[in-house]
PDB file of C-alpha atoms in Angstrom:
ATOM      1  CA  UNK A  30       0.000   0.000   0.000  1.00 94.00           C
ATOM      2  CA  UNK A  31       1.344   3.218  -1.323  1.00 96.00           C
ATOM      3  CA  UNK A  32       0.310   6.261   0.625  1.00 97.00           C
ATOM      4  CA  UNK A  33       0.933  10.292  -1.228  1.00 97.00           C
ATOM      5  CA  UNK A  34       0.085  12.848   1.719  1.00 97.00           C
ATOM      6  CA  UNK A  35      -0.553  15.976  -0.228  1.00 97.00           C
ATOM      7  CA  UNK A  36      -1.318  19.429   0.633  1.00 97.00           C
ATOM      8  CA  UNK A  37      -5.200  19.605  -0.093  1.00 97.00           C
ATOM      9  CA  UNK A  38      -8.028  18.756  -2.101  1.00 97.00           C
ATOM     10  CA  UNK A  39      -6.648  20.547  -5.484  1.00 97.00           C
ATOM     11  CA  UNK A  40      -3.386  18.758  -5.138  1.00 98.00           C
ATOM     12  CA  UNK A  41      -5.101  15.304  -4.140  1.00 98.00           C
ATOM     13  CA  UNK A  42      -6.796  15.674  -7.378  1.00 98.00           C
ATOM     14  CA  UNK A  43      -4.039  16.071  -9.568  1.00 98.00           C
ATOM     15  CA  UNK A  44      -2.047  13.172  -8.047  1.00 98.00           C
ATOM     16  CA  UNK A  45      -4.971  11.241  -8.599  1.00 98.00           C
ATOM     17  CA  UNK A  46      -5.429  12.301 -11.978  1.00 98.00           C
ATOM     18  CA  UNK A  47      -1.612  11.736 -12.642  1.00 98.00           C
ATOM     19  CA  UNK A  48      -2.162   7.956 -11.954  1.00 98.00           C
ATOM     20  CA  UNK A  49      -5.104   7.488 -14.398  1.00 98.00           C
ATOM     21  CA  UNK A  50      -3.895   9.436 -16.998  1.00 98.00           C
ATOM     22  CA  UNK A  51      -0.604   7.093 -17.152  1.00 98.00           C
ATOM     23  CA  UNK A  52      -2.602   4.140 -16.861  1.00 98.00           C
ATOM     24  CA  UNK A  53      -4.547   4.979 -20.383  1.00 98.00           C
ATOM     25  CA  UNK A  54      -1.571   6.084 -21.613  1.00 97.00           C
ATOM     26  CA  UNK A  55       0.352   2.764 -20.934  1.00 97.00           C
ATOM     27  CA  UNK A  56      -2.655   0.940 -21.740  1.00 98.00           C
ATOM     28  CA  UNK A  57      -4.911   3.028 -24.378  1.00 98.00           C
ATOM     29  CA  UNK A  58      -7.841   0.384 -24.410  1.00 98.00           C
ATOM     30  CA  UNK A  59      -7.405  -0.051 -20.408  1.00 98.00           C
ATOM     31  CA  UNK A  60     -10.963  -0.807 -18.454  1.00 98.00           C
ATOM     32  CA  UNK A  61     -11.464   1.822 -15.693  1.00 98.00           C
ATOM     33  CA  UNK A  62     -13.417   1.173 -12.849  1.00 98.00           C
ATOM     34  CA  UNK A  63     -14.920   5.045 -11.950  1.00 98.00           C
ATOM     35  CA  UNK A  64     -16.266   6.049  -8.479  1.00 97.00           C
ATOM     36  CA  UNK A  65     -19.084   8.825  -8.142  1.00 95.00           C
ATOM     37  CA  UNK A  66     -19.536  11.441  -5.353  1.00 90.00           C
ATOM     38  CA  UNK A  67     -17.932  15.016  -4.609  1.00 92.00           C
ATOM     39  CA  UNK A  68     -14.763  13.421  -3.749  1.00 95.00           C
ATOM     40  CA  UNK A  69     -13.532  12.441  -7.300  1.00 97.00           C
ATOM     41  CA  UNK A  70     -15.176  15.478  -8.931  1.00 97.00           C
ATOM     42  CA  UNK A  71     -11.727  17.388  -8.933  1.00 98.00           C
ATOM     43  CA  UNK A  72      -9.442  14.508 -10.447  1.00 98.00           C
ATOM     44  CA  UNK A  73     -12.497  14.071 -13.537  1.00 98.00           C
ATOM     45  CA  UNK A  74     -12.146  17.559 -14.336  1.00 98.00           C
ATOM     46  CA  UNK A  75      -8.333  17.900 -14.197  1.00 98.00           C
ATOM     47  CA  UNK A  76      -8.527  14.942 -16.385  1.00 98.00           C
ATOM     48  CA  UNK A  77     -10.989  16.855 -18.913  1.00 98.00           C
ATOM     49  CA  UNK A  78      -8.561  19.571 -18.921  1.00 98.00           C
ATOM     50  CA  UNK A  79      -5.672  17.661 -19.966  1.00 98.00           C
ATOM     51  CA  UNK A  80      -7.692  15.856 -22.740  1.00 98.00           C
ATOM     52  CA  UNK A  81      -8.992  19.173 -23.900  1.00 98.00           C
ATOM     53  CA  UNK A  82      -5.023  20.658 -24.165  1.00 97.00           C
ATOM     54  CA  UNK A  83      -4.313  17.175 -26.194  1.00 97.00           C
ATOM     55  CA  UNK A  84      -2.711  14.833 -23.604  1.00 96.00           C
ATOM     56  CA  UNK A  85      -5.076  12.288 -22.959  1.00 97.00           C
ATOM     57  CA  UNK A  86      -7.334   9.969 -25.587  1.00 98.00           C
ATOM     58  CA  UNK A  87     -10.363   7.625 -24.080  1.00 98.00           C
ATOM     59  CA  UNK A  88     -11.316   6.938 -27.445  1.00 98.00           C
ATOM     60  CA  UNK A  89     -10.048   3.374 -26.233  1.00 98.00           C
ATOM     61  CA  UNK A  90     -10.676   3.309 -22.752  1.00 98.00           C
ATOM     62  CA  UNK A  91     -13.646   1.040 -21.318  1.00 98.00           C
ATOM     63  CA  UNK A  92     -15.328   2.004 -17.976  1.00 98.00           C
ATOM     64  CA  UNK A  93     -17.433   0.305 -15.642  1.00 98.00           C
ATOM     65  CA  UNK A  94     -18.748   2.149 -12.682  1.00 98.00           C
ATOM     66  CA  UNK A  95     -18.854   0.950  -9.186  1.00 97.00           C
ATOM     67  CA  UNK A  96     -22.503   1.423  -8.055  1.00 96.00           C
ATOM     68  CA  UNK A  97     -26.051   3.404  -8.809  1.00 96.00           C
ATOM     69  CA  UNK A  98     -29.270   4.008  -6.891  1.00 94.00           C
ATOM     70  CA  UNK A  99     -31.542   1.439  -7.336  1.00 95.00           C
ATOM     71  CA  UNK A 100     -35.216   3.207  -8.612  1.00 91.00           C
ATOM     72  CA  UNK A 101     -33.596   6.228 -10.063  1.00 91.00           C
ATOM     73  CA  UNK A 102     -33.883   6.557 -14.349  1.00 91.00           C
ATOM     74  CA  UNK A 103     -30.613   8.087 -15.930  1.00 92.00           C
ATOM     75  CA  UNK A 104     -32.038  10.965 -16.337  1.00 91.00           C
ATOM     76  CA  UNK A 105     -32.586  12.002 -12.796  1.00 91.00           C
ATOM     77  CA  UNK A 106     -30.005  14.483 -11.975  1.00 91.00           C
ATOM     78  CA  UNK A 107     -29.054  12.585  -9.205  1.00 91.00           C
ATOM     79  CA  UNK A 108     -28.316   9.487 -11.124  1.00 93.00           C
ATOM     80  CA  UNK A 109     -24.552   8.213 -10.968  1.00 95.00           C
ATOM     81  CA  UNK A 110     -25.271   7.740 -14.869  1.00 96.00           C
ATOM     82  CA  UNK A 111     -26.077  11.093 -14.904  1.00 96.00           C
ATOM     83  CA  UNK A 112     -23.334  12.436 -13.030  1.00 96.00           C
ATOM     84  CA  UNK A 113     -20.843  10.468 -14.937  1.00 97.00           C
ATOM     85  CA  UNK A 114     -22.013  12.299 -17.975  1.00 98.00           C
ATOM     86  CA  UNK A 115     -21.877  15.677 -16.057  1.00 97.00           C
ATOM     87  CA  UNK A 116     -18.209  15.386 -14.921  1.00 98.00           C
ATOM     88  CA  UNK A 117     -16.164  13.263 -17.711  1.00 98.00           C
ATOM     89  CA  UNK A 118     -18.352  10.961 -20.354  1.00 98.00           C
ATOM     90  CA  UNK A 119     -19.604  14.158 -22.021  1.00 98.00           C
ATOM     91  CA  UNK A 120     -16.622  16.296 -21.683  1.00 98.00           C
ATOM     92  CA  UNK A 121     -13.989  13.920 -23.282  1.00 98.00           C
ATOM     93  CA  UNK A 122     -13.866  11.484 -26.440  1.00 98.00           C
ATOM     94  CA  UNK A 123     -14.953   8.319 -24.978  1.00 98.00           C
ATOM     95  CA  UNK A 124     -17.580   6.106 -27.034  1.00 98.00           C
ATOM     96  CA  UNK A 125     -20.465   5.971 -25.262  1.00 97.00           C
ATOM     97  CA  UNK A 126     -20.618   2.165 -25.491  1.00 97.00           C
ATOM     98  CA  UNK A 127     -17.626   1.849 -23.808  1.00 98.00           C
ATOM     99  CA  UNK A 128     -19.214   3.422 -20.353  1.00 98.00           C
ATOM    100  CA  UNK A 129     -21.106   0.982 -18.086  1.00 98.00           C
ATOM    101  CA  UNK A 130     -22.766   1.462 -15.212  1.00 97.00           C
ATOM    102  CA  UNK A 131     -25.193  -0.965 -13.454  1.00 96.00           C
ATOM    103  CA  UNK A 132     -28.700  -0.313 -14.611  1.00 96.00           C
ATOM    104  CA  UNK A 133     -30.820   1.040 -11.402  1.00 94.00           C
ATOM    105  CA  UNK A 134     -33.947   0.934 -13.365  1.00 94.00           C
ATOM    106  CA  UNK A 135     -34.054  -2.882 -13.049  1.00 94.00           C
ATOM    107  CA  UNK A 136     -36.083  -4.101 -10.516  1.00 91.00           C
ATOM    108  CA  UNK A 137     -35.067  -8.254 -10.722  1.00 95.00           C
ATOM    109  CA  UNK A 138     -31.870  -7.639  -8.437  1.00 94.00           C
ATOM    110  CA  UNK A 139     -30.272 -11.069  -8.922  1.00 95.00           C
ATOM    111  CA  UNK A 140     -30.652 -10.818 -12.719  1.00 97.00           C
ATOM    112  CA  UNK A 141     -28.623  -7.039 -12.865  1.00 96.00           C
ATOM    113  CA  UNK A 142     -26.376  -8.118 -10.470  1.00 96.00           C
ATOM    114  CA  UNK A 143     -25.438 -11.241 -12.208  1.00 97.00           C
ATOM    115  CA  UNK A 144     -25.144  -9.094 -15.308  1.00 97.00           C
ATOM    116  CA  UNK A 145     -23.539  -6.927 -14.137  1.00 97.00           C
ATOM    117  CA  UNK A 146     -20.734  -9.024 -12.990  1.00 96.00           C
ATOM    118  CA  UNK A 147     -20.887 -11.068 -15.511  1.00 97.00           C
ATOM    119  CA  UNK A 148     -20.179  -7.885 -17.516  1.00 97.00           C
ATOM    120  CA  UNK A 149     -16.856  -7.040 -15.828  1.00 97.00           C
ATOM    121  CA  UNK A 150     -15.749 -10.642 -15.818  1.00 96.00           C
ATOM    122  CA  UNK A 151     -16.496 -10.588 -20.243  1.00 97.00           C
ATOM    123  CA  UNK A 152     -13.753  -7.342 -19.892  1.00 96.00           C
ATOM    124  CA  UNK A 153     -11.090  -9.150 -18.363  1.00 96.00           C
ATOM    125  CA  UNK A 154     -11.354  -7.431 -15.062  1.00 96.00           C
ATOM    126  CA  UNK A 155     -10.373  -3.715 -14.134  1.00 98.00           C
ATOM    127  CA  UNK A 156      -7.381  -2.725 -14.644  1.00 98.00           C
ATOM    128  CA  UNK A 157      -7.865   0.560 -12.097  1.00 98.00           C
ATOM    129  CA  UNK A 158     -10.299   1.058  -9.732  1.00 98.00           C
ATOM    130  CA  UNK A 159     -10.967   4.495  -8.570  1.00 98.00           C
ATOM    131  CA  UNK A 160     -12.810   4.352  -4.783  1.00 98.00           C
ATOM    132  CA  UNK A 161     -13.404   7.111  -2.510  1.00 97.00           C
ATOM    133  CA  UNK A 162     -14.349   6.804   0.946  1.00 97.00           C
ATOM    134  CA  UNK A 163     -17.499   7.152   3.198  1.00 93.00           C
ATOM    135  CA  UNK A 164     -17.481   8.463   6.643  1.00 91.00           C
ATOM    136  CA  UNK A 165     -18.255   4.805   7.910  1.00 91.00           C
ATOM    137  CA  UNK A 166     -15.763   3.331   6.233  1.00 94.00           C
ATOM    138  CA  UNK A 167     -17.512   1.918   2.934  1.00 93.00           C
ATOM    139  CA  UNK A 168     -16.520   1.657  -0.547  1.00 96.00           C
ATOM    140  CA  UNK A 169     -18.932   1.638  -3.829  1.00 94.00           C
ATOM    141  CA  UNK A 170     -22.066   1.168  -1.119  1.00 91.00           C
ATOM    142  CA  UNK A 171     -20.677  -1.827   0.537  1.00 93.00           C
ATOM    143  CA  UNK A 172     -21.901  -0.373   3.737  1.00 90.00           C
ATOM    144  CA  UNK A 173     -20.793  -2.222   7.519  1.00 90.00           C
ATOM    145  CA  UNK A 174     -21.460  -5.430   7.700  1.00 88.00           C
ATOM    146  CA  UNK A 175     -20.694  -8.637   9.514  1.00 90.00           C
ATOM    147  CA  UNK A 176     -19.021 -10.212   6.389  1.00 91.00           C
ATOM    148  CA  UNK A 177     -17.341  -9.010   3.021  1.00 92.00           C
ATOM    149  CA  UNK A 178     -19.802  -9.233   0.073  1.00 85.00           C
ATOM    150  CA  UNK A 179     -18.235 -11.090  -2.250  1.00 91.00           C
ATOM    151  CA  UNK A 180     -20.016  -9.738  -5.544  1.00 95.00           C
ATOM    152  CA  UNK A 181     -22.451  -7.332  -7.488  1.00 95.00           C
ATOM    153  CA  UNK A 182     -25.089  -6.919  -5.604  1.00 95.00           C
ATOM    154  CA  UNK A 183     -28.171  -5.108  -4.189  1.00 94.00           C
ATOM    155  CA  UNK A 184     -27.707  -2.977  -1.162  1.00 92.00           C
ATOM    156  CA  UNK A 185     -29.589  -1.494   1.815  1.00 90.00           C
ATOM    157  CA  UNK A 186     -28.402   2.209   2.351  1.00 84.00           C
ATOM    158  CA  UNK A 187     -27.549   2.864   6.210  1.00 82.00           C
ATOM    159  CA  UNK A 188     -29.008   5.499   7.794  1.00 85.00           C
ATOM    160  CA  UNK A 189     -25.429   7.091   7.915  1.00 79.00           C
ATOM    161  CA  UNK A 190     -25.295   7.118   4.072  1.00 79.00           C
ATOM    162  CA  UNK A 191     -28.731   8.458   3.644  1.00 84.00           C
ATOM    163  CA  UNK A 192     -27.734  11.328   5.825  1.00 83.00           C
ATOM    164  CA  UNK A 193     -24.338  12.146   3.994  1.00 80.00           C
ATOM    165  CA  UNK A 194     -26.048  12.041   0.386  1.00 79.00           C
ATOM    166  CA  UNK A 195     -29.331  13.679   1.377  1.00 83.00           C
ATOM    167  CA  UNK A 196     -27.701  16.936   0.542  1.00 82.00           C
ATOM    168  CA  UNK A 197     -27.858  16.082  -3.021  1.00 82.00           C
ATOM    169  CA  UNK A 198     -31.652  15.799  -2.912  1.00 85.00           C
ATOM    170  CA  UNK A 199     -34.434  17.802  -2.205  1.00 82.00           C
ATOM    171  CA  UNK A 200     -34.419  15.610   1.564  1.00 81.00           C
ATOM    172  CA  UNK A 201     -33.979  12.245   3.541  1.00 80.00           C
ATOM    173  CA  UNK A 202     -37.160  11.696   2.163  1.00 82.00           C
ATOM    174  CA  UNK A 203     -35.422  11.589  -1.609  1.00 84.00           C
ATOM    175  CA  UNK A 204     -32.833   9.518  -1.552  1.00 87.00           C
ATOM    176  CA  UNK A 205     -33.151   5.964  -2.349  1.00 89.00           C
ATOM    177  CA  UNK A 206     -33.083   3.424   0.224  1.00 90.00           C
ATOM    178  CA  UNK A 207     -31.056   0.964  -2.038  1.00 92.00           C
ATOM    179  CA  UNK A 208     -28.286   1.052  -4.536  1.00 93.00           C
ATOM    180  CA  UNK A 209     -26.627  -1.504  -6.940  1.00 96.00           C
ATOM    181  CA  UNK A 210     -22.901  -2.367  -5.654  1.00 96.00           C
ATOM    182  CA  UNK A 211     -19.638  -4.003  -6.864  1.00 97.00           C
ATOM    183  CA  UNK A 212     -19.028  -6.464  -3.875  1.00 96.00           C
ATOM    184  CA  UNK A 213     -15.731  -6.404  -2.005  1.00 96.00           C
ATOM    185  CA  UNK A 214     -14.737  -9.088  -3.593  1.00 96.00           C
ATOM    186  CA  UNK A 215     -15.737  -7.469  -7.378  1.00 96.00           C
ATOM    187  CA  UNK A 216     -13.175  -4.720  -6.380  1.00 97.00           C
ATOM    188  CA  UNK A 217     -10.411  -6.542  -5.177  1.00 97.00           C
ATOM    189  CA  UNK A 218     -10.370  -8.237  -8.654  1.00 97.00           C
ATOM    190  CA  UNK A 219      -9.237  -5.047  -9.571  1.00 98.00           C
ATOM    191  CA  UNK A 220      -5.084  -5.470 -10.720  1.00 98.00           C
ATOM    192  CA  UNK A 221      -4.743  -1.271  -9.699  1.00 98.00           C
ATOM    193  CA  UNK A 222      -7.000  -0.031  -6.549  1.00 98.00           C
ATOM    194  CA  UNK A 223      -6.383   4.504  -6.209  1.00 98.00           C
ATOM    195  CA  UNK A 224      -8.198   6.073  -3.026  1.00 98.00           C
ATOM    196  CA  UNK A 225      -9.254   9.154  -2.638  1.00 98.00           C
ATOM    197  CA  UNK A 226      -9.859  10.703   0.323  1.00 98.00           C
ATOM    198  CA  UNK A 227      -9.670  14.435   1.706  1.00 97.00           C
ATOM    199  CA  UNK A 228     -10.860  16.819   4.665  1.00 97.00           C
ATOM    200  CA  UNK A 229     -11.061  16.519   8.681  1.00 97.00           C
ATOM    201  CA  UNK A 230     -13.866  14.492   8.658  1.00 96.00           C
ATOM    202  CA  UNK A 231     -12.699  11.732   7.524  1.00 97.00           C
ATOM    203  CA  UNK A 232      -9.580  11.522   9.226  1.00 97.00           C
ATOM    204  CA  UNK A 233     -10.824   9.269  12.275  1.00 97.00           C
ATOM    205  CA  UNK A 234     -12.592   6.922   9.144  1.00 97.00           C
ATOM    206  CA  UNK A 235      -8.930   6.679   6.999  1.00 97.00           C
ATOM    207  CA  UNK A 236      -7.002   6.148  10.592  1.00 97.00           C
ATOM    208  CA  UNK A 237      -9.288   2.917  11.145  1.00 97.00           C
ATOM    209  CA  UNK A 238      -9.216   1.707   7.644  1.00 97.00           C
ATOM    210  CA  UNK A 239      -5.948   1.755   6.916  1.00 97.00           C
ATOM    211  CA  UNK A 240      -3.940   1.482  10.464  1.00 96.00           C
ATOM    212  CA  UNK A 241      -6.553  -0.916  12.286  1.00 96.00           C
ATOM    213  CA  UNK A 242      -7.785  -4.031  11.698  1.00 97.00           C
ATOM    214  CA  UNK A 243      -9.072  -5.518   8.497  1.00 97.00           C
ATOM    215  CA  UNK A 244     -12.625  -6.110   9.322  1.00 97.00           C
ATOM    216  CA  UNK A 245     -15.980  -5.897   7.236  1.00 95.00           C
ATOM    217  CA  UNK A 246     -17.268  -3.162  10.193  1.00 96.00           C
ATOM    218  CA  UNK A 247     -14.761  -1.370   8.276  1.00 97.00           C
ATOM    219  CA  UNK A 248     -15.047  -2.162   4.578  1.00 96.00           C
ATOM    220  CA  UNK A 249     -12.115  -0.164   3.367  1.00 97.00           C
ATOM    221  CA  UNK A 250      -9.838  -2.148   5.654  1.00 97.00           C
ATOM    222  CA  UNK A 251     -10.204  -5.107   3.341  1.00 97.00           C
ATOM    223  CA  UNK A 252      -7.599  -3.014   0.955  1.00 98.00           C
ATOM    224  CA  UNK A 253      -4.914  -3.471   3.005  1.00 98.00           C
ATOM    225  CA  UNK A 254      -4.541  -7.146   1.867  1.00 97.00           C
ATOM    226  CA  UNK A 255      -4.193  -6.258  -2.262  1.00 98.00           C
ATOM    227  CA  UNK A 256      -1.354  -5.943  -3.571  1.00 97.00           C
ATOM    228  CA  UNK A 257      -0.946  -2.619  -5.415  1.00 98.00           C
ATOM    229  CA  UNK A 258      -3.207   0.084  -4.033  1.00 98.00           C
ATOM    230  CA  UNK A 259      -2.649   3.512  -4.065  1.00 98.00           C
ATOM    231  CA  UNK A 260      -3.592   5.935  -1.370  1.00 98.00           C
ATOM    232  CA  UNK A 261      -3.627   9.621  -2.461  1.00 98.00           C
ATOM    233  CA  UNK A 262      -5.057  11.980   0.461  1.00 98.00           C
ATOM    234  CA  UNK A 263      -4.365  15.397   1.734  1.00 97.00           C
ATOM    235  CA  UNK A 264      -2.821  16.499   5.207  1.00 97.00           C
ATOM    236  CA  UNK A 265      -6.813  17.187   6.760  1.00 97.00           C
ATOM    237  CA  UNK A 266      -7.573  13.240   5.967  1.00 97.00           C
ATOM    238  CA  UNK A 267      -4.554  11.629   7.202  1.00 97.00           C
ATOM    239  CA  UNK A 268      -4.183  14.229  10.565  1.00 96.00           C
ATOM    240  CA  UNK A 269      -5.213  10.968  12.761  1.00 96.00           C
ATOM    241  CA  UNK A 270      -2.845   8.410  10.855  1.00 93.00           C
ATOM    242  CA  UNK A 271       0.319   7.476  12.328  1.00 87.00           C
ATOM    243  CA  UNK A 272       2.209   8.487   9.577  1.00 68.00           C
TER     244      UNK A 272
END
């Protein structure tokens, strides 16, 4: 496990968009796995700017994303299809049937999932997963549990996670109780895992993830046992680490 400490949220997002970049470079037809949410938005549009100067092509590059709301159609602005559009699909050259997300629409559960996955598997894997971090310690939605999901699946949102993405919708009341996941498991398929993670608050969250245990109360934890992940957070995230 690498680990950048970097000044703040602007430089966080440029590391992190360092990393991708080179990985479509080395590999121009590479198969991203993208993360949603406000952490990321910074390292999408630094890599928008860098394709708009000339640097980067994605006219190659395959994507699948970690997770959507279950019971929200694409074109709800709060759609992770939607917001994938917002901040990099639309923006860059990418073919839009290169971009995958799962489909939150579908109400059979076991048959998305299984397509889903099955879907990943047909790509040969990811070859970089992008994750950010919730305050309890979850990645994609795989919320606190008493085991590690092992695969795609359908997810019950904690009352935690309803609370930190409420702001995005009119209220509570709005945001969908469940959500369509990559399983633990899924994403440590993954041959390169980056983490993003800035600000105070989650500095208690990163010092338990990544300096405690590895325990599924703590889903992150599990990425201390891959081998190549990379850690990119500012000073405000890792104040509580012992590093």
């Amino acid at each position: 496990m690498r680990i950048y400490k970097v000044k703040d949220y602007g430089e966080m997002s440029r590391k992190a968009a360092n990393i991708i970049s080179a990985q479509v470079i080395l590999k121009p037809d590479c198969v991203l796995g993208l993360a949603t949410g406000s952490t990321p938005v910074g390292t999408y549009r630094q890599l928008v700017e860098w394709y708009e100067k000339g640097d980067l092509d994605f006219s190659e590059v395959r994507t699948v994303n970690l997770d959507e709301y279950k019971g929200l159609p694409r074109e709800n602005d709060q759609s992770y299809y939607y917001f994938m559009h917002e901040n990099l699909f639309d923006k860059v050259n990418i073919k839009p049937e290169n971009t995958n997300l799962p489909d939150g629409t579908k109400e059979d559960s076991e048959e998305e999932c299984a397509r889903y996955e099955a879907l990943i598997r047909s790509m040969g894997g990811v070859d970089l997963q992008l994750l950010g971090l919730g305050h309890n310690g979850h990645i994609g939605f795989n919320e606190p549990a008493e085991d590690f999901a092992k695969e795609t699946h359908c997810v019950d949102l904690t009352e935690r996670t309803i609370e930190a993405n409420k702001r995005f919708f009119a209220s509570a009341d709005d945001v969908p109780r469940q959500a369509y996941t990559m399983g633990i498991g899924t994403i440590m398929r993954a041959k390169k895992i980056l983490l993003v993670v800035s600000g105070e608050d989650k500095a208690e969250t990163v010092a338990k993830a990544f300096f405690g245990p590895v325990t599924p109360e703590v889903p992150a934890s599990i990425l201390q046992l891959h081998e190549d992940v990379t850690i990119v957070a500012d000073e405000a995230a890792l104040s509580k680490a012992p590093c």
